PDB file of C-alpha atoms in Angstrom:
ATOM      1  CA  UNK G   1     119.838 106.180 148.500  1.00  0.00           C
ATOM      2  CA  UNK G   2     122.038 104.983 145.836  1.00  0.00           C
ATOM      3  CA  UNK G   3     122.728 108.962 144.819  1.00  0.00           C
ATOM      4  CA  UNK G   4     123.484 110.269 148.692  1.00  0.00           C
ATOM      5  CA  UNK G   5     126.067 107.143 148.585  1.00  0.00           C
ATOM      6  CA  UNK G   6     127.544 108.544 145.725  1.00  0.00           C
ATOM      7  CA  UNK G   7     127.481 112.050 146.936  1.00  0.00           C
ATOM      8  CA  UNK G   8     128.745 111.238 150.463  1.00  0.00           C
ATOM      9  CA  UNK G   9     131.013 108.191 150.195  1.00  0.00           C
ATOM     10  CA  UNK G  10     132.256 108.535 153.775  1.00  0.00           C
ATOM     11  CA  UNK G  11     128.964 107.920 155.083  1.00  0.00           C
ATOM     12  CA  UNK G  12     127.850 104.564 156.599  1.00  0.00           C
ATOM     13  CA  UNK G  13     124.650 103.545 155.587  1.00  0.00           C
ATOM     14  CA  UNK G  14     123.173 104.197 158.978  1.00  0.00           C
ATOM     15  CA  UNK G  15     123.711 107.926 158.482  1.00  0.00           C
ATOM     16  CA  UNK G  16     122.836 107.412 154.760  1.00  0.00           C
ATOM     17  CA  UNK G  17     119.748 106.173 156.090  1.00  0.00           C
ATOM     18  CA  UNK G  18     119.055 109.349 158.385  1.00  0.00           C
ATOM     19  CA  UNK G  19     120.051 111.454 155.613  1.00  0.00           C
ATOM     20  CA  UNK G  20     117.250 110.438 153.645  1.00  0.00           C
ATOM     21  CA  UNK G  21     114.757 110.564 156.586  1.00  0.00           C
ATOM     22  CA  UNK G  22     115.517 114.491 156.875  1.00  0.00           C
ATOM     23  CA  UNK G  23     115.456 115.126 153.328  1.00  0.00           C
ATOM     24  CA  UNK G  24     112.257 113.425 152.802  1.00  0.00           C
ATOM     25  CA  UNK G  25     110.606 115.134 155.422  1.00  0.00           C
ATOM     26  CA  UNK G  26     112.087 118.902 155.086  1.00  0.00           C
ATOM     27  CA  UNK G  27     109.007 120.477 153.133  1.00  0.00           C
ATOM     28  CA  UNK G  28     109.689 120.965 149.639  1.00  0.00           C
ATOM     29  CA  UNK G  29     112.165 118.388 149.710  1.00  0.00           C
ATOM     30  CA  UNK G  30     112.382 115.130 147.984  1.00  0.00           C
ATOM     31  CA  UNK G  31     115.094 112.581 147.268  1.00  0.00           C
ATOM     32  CA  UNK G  32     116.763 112.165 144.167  1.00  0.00           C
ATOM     33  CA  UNK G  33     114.895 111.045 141.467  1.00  0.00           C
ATOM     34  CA  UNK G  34     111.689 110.949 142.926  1.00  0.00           C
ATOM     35  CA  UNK G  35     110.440 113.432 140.921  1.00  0.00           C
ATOM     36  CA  UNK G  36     111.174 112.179 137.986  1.00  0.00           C
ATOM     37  CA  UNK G  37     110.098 108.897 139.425  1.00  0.00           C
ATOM     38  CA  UNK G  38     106.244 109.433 139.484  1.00  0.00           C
ATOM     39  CA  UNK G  39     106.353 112.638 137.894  1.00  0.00           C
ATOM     40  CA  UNK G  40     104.548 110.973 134.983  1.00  0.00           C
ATOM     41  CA  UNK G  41     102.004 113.628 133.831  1.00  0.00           C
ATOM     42  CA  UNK G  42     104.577 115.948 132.524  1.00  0.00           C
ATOM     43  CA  UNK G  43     103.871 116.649 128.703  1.00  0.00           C
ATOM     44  CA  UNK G  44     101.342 114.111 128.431  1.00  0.00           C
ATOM     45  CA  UNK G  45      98.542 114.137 125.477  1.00  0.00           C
ATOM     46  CA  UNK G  46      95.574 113.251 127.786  1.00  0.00           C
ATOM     47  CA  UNK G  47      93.202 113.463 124.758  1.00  0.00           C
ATOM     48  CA  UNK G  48      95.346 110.896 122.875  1.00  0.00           C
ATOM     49  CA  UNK G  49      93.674 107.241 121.642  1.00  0.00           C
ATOM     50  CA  UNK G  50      95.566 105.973 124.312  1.00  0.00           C
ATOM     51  CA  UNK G  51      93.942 107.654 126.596  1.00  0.00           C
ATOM     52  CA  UNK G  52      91.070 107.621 125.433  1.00  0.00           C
ATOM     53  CA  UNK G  53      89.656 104.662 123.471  1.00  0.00           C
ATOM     54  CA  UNK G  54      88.987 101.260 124.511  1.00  0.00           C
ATOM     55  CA  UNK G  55      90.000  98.800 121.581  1.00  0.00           C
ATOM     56  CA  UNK G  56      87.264  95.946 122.339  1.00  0.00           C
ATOM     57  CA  UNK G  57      83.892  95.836 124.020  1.00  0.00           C
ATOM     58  CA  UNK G  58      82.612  94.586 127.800  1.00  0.00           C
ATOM     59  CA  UNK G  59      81.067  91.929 125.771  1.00  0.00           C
ATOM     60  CA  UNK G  60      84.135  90.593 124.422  1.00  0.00           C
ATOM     61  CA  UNK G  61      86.025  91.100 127.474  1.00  0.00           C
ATOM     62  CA  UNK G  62      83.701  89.042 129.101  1.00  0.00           C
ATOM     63  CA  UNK G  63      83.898  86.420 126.736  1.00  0.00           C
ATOM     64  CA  UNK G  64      87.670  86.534 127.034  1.00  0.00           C
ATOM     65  CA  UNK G  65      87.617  86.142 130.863  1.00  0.00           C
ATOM     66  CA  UNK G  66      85.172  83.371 130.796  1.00  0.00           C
ATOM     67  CA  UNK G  67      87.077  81.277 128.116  1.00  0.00           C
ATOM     68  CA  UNK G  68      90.700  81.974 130.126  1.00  0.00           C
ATOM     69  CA  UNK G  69      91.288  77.985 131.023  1.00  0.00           C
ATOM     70  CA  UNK G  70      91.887  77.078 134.903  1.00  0.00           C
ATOM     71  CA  UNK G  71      94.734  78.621 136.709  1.00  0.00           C
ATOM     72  CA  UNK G  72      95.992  81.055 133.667  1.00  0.00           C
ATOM     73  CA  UNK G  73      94.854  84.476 134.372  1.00  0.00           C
ATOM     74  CA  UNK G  74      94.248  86.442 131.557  1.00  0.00           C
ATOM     75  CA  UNK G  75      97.016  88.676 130.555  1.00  0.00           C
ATOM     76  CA  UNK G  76      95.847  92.519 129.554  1.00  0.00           C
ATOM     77  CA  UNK G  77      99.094  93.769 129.211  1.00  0.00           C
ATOM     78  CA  UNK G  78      99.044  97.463 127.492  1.00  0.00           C
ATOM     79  CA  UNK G  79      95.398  97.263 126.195  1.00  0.00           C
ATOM     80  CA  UNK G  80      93.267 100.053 126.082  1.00  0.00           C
ATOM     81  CA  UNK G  81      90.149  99.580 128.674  1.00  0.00           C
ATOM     82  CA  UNK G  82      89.179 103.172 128.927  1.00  0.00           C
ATOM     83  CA  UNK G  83      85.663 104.043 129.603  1.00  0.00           C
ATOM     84  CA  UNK G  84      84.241 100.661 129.669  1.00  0.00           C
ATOM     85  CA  UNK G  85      81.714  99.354 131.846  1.00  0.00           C
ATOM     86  CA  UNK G  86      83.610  96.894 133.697  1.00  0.00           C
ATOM     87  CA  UNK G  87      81.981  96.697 137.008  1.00  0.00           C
ATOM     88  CA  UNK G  88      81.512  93.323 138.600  1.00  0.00           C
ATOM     89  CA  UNK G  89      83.782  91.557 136.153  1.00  0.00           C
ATOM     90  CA  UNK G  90      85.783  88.501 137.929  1.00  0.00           C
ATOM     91  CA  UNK G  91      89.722  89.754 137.006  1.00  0.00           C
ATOM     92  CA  UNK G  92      91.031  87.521 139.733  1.00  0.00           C
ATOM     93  CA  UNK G  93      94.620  87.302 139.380  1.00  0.00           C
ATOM     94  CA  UNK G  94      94.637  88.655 135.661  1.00  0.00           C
ATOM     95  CA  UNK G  95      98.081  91.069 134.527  1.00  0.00           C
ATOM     96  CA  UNK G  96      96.765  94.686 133.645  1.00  0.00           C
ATOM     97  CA  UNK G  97     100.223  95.938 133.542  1.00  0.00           C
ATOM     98  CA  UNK G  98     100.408  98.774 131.908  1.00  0.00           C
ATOM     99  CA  UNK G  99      97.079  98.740 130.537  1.00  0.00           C
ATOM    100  CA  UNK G 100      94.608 102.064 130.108  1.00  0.00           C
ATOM    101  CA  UNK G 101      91.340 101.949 132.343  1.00  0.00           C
ATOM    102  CA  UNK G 102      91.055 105.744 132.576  1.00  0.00           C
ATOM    103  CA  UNK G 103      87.261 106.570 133.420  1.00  0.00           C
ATOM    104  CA  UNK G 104      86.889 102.861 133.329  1.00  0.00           C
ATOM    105  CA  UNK G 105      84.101 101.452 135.953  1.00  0.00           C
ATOM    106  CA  UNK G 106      85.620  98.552 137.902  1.00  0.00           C
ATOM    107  CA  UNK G 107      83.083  98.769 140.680  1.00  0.00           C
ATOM    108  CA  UNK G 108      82.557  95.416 142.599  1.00  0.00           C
ATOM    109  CA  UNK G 109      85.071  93.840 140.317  1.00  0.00           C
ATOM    110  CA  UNK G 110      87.056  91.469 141.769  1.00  0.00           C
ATOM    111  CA  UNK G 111      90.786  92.334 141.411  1.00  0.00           C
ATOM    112  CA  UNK G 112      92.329  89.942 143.999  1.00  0.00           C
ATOM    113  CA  UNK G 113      95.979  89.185 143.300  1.00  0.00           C
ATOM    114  CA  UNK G 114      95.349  90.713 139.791  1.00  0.00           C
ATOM    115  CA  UNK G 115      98.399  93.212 138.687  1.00  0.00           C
ATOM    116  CA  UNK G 116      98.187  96.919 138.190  1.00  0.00           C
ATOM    117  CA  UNK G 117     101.825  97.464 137.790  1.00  0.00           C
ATOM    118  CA  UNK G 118     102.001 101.009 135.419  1.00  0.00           C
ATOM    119  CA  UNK G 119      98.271 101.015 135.035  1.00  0.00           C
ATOM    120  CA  UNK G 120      96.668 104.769 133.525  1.00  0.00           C
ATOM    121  CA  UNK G 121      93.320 104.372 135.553  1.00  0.00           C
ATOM    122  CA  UNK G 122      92.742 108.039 136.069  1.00  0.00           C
ATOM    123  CA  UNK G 123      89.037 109.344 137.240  1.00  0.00           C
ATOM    124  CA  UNK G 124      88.528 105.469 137.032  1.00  0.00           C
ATOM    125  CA  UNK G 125      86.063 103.706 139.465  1.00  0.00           C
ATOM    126  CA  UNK G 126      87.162 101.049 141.479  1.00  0.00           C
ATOM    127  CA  UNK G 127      84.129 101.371 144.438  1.00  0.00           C
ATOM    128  CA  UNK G 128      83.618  98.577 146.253  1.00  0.00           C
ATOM    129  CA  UNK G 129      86.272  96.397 144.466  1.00  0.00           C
ATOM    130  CA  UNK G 130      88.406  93.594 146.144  1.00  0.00           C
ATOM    131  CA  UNK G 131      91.947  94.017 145.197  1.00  0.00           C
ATOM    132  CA  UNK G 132      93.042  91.770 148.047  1.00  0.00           C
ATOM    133  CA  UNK G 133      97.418  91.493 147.263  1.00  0.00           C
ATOM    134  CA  UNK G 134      96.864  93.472 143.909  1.00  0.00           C
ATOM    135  CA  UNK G 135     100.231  94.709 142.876  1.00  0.00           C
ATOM    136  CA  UNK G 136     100.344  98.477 142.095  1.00  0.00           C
ATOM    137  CA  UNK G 137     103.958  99.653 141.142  1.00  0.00           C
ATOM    138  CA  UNK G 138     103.894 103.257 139.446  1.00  0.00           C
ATOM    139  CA  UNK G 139     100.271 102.962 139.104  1.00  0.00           C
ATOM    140  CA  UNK G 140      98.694 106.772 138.317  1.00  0.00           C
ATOM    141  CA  UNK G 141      95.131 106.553 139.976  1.00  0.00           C
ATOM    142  CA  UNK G 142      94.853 110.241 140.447  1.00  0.00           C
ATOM    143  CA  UNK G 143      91.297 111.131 140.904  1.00  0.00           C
ATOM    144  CA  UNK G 144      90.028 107.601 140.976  1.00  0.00           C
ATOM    145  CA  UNK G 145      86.930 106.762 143.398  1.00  0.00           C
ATOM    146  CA  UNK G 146      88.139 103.476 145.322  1.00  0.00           C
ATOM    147  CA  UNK G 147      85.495 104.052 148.292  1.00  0.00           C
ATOM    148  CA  UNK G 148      84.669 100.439 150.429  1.00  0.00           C
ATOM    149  CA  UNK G 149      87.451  99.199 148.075  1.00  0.00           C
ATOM    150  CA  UNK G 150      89.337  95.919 150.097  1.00  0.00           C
ATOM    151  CA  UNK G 151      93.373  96.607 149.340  1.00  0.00           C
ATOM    152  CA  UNK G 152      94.485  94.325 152.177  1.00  0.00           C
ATOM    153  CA  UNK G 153      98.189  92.772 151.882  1.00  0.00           C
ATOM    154  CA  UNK G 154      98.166  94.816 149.020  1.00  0.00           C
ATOM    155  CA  UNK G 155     101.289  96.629 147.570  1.00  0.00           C
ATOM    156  CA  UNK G 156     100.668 100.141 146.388  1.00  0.00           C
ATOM    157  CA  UNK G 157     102.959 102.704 144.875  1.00  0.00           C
ATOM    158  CA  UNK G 158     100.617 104.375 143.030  1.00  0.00           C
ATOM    159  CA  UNK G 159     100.068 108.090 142.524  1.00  0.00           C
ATOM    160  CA  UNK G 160      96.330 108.250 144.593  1.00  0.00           C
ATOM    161  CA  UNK G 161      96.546 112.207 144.475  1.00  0.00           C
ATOM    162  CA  UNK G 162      92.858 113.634 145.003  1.00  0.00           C
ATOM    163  CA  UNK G 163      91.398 110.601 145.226  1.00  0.00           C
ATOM    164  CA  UNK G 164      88.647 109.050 147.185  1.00  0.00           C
ATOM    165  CA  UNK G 165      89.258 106.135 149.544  1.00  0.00           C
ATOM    166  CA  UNK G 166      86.316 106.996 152.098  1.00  0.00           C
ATOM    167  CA  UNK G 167      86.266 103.746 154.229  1.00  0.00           C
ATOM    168  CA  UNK G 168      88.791 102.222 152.245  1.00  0.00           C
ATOM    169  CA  UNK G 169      90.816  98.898 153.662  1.00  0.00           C
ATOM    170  CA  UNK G 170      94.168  98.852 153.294  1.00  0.00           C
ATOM    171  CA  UNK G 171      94.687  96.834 157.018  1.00  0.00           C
ATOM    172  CA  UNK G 172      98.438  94.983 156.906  1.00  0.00           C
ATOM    173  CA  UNK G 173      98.853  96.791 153.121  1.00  0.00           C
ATOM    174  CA  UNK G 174     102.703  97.841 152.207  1.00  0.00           C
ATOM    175  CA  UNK G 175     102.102 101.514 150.927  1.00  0.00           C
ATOM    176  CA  UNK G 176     105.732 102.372 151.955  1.00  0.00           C
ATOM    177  CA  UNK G 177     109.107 103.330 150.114  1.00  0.00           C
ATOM    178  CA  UNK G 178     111.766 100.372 149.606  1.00  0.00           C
ATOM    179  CA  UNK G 179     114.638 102.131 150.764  1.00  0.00           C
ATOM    180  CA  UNK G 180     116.719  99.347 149.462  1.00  0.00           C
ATOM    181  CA  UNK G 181     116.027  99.820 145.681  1.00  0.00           C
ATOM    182  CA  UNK G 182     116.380 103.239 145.102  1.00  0.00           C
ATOM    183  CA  UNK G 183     117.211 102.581 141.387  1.00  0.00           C
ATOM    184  CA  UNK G 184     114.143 105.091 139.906  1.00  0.00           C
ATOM    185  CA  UNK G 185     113.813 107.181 142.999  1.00  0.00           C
ATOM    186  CA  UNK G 186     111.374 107.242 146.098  1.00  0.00           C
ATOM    187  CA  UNK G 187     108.514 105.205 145.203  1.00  0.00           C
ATOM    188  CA  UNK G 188     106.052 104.967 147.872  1.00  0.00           C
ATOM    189  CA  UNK G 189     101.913 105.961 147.629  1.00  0.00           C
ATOM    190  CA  UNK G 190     101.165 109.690 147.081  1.00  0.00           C
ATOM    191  CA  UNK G 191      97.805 110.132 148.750  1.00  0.00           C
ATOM    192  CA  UNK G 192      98.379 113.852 148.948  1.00  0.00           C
ATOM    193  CA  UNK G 193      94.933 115.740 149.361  1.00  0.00           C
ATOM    194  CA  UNK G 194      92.714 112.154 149.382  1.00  0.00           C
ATOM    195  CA  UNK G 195      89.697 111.836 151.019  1.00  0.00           C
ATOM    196  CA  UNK G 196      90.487 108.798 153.189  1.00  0.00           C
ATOM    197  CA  UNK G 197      88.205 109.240 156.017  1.00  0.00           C
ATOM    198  CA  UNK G 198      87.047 106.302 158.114  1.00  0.00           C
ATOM    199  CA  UNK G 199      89.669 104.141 156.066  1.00  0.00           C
ATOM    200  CA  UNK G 200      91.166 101.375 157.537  1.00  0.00           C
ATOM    201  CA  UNK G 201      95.311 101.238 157.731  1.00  0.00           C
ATOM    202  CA  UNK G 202      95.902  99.026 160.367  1.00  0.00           C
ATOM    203  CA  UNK G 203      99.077  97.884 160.644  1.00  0.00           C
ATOM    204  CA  UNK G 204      99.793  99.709 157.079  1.00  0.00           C
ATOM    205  CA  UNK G 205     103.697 100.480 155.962  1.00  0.00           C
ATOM    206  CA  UNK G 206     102.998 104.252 155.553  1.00  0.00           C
ATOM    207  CA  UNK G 207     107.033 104.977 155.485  1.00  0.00           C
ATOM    208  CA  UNK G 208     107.469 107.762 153.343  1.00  0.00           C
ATOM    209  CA  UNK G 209     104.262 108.162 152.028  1.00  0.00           C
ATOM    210  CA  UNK G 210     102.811 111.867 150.822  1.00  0.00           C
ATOM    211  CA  UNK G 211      99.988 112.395 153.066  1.00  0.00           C
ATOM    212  CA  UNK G 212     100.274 116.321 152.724  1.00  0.00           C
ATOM    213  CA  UNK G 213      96.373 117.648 152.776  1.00  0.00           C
ATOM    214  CA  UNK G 214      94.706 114.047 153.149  1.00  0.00           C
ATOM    215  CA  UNK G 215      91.178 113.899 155.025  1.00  0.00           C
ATOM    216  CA  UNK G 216      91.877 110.685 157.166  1.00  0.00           C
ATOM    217  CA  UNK G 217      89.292 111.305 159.917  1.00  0.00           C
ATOM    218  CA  UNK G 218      87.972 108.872 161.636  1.00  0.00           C
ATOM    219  CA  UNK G 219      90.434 106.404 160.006  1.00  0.00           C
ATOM    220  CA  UNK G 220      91.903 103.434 161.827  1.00  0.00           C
ATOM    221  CA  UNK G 221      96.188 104.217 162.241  1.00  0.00           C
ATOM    222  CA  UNK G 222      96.436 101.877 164.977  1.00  0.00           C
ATOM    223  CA  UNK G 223      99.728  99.883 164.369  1.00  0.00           C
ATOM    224  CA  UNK G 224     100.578 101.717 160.883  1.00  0.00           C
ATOM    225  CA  UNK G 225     104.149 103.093 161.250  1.00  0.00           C
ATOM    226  CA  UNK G 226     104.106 106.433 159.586  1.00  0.00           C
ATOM    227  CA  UNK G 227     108.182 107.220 160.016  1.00  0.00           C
ATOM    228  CA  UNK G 228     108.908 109.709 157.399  1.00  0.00           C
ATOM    229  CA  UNK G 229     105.430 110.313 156.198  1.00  0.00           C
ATOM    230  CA  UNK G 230     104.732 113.482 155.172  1.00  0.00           C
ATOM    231  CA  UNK G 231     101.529 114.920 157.152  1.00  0.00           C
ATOM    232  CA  UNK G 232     101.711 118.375 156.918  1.00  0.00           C
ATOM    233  CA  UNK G 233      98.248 119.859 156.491  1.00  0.00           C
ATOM    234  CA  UNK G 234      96.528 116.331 157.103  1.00  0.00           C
ATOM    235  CA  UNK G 235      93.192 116.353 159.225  1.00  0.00           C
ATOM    236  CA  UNK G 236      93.273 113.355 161.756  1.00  0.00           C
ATOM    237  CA  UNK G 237      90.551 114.804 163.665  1.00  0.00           C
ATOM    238  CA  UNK G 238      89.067 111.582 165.623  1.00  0.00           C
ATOM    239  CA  UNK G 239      91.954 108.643 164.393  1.00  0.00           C
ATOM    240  CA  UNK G 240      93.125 105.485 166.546  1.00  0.00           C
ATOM    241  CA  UNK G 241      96.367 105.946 166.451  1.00  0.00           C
ATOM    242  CA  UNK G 242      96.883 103.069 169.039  1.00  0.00           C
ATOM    243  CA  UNK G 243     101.004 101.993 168.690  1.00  0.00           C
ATOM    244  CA  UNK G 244     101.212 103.978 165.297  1.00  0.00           C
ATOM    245  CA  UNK G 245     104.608 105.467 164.528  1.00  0.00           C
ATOM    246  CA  UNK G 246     105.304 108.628 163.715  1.00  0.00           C
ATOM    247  CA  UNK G 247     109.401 108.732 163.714  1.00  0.00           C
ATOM    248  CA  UNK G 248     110.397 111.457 161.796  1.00  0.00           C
ATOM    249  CA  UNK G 249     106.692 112.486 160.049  1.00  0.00           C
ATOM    250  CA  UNK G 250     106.010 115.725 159.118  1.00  0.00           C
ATOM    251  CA  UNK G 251     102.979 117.126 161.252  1.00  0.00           C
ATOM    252  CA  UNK G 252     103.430 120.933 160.422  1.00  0.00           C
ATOM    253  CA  UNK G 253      99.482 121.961 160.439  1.00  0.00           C
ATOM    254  CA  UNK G 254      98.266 118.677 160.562  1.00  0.00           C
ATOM    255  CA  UNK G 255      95.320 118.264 162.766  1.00  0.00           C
ATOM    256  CA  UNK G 256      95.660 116.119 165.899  1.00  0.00           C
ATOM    257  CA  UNK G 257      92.003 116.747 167.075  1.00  0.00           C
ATOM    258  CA  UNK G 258      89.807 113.986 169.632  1.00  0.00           C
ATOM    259  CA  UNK G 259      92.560 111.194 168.358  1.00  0.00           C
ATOM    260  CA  UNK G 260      91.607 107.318 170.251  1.00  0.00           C
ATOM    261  CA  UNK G 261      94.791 106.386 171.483  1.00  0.00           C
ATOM    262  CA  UNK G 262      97.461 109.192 171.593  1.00  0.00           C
ATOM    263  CA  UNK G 263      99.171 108.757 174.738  1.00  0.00           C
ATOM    264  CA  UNK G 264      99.729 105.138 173.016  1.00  0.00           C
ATOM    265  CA  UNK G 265     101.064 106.360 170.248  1.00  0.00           C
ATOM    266  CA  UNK G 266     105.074 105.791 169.112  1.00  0.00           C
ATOM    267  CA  UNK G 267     107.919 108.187 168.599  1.00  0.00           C
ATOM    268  CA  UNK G 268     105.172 111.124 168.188  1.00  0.00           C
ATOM    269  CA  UNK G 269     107.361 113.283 170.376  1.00  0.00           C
ATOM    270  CA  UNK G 270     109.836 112.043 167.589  1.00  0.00           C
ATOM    271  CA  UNK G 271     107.448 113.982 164.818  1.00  0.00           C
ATOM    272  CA  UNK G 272     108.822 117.136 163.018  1.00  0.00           C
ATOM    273  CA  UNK G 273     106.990 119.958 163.502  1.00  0.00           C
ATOM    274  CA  UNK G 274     104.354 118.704 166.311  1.00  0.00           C
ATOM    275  CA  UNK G 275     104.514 121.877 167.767  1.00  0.00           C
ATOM    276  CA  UNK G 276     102.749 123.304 164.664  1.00  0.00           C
ATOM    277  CA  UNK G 277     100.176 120.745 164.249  1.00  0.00           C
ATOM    278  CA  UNK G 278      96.574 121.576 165.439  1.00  0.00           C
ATOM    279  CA  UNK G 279      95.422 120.324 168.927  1.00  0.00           C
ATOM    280  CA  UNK G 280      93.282 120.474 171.844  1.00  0.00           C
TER     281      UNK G 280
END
């Protein structure tokens, strides 16, 4: 925003504002900085301690967690996590930001209000979790198994590329681009080629977000305002998409098969490329 301000001072923010609808919708396209934004797996050592190694034991975690007095979350800030056996561990409210959980099990851990701001967690297993108002800002999840997980209220900027969210709730969760601080590009979710079906995104901020490829059959759209999201190549096939937006999305070869609710749906005939999509 901040860059097509520069670049166009005459413009009023409205038309700054519909400037960077268009651009984040024409395919190929992205806003300034946004790839340099998430863009985080450029050059990266992925065999690296780091990325690796865990630098204490489930046993000793445990102990930590148990031993954190009343009311002061523990804070894991940067430690390495990776590969443990986590699962079922109570990390209520705890700070993980920037810590390393890649391959990590966090199955049926509870992860309410906890922050995941920057955390590596790639291939990592969050099934079944509840990360209820978790915070994940820049968070690179790519791969990660969060099937059944509970992500409602929850704020998510993280890279979710290939990974699997089948029946996944994200109902009233904020997976959306802040248009107002622009300051390290367009960050908003990247689901691109998920598996998402049966998911739940009711009334989900989906502005923005990268759906390109993603499997969201059978989910639950009703209410979620999809304005800018990028759809192309996304299979719907069977959605409620009751009162969902769709201002502005990108549906070039989506699939808009047996939807519940499409003659109830908003600003579809406002979609790019719904003439492309895939219907009956």
């Amino acid at each position: 925003m901040r860059a097509l301000s520069r670049a166009c001072p005459a413009l009023g923010r409205g038309a700054v504002v519909a400037a960077a609808l268009l651009l984040a919708t024409l395919p190929g396209a992205v806003l300034p900085g946004a790839a340099r934004a998430q863009d985080m797996m450029r050059n990266l050592d992925l065999s690296s301690p780091n990325m690796t190694e865990a630098e204490m034991t489930r046993e000793a975690l445990a102990a930590m967690l148990a031993a954190a007095p009343a009311g002061q979350p523990l804070d894991l800030t940067g430690k390495r996590l990776n590969g443990l056996d986590l699962s079922g561990l109570d990390f209520a409210g705890a700070t993980l930001r920037g810590a390393y959980l890649n391959k990590t099990s966090l199955a049926s851990a509870n992860l309410d209000n906890a922050v995941l701001d920057a955390v590596w967690a790639l291939n990592a297993d969050f099934s079944g979790a509840s990360m209820r108002k978790a915070s994940l800002f820049a968070a690179q999840l790519m791969g990660a198994d969060l099937d059944g997980v509970d992500l409602t209220g929850a704020r998510i900027t993280a890279d979710l590329t290939k990974a699997s969210l089948l029946k996944a709730n994200f109902s009233g969760a904020d997976l959306g681009a802040d248009m107002k601080n622009q300051s390290m590009g367009l960050m908003r979710a990247v689901l691109q080629s998920a598996k998402a079906d049966g998911a739940d995104f009711s009334g989900t901020n989906l502005r923005f977000v990268d759906l390109r490829f993603t499997s969201l059959k059978g989910a639950n759209l009703s209410g979620a305002d999809m304005s800018a999201a990028r759809l192309a190549g996304a299979d719907l096939t069977g959605a409620n998409i009751t009162g969902a937006i769709f201002d502005h999305a990108d549906l070039n070869s989506a699939r808009l098969i047996d939807l519940t609710g499409e003659s109830e749906a908003i600003a579809m005939d406002k979609a790019y490329n719904l003439r492309r999509a895939w219907r009956k």
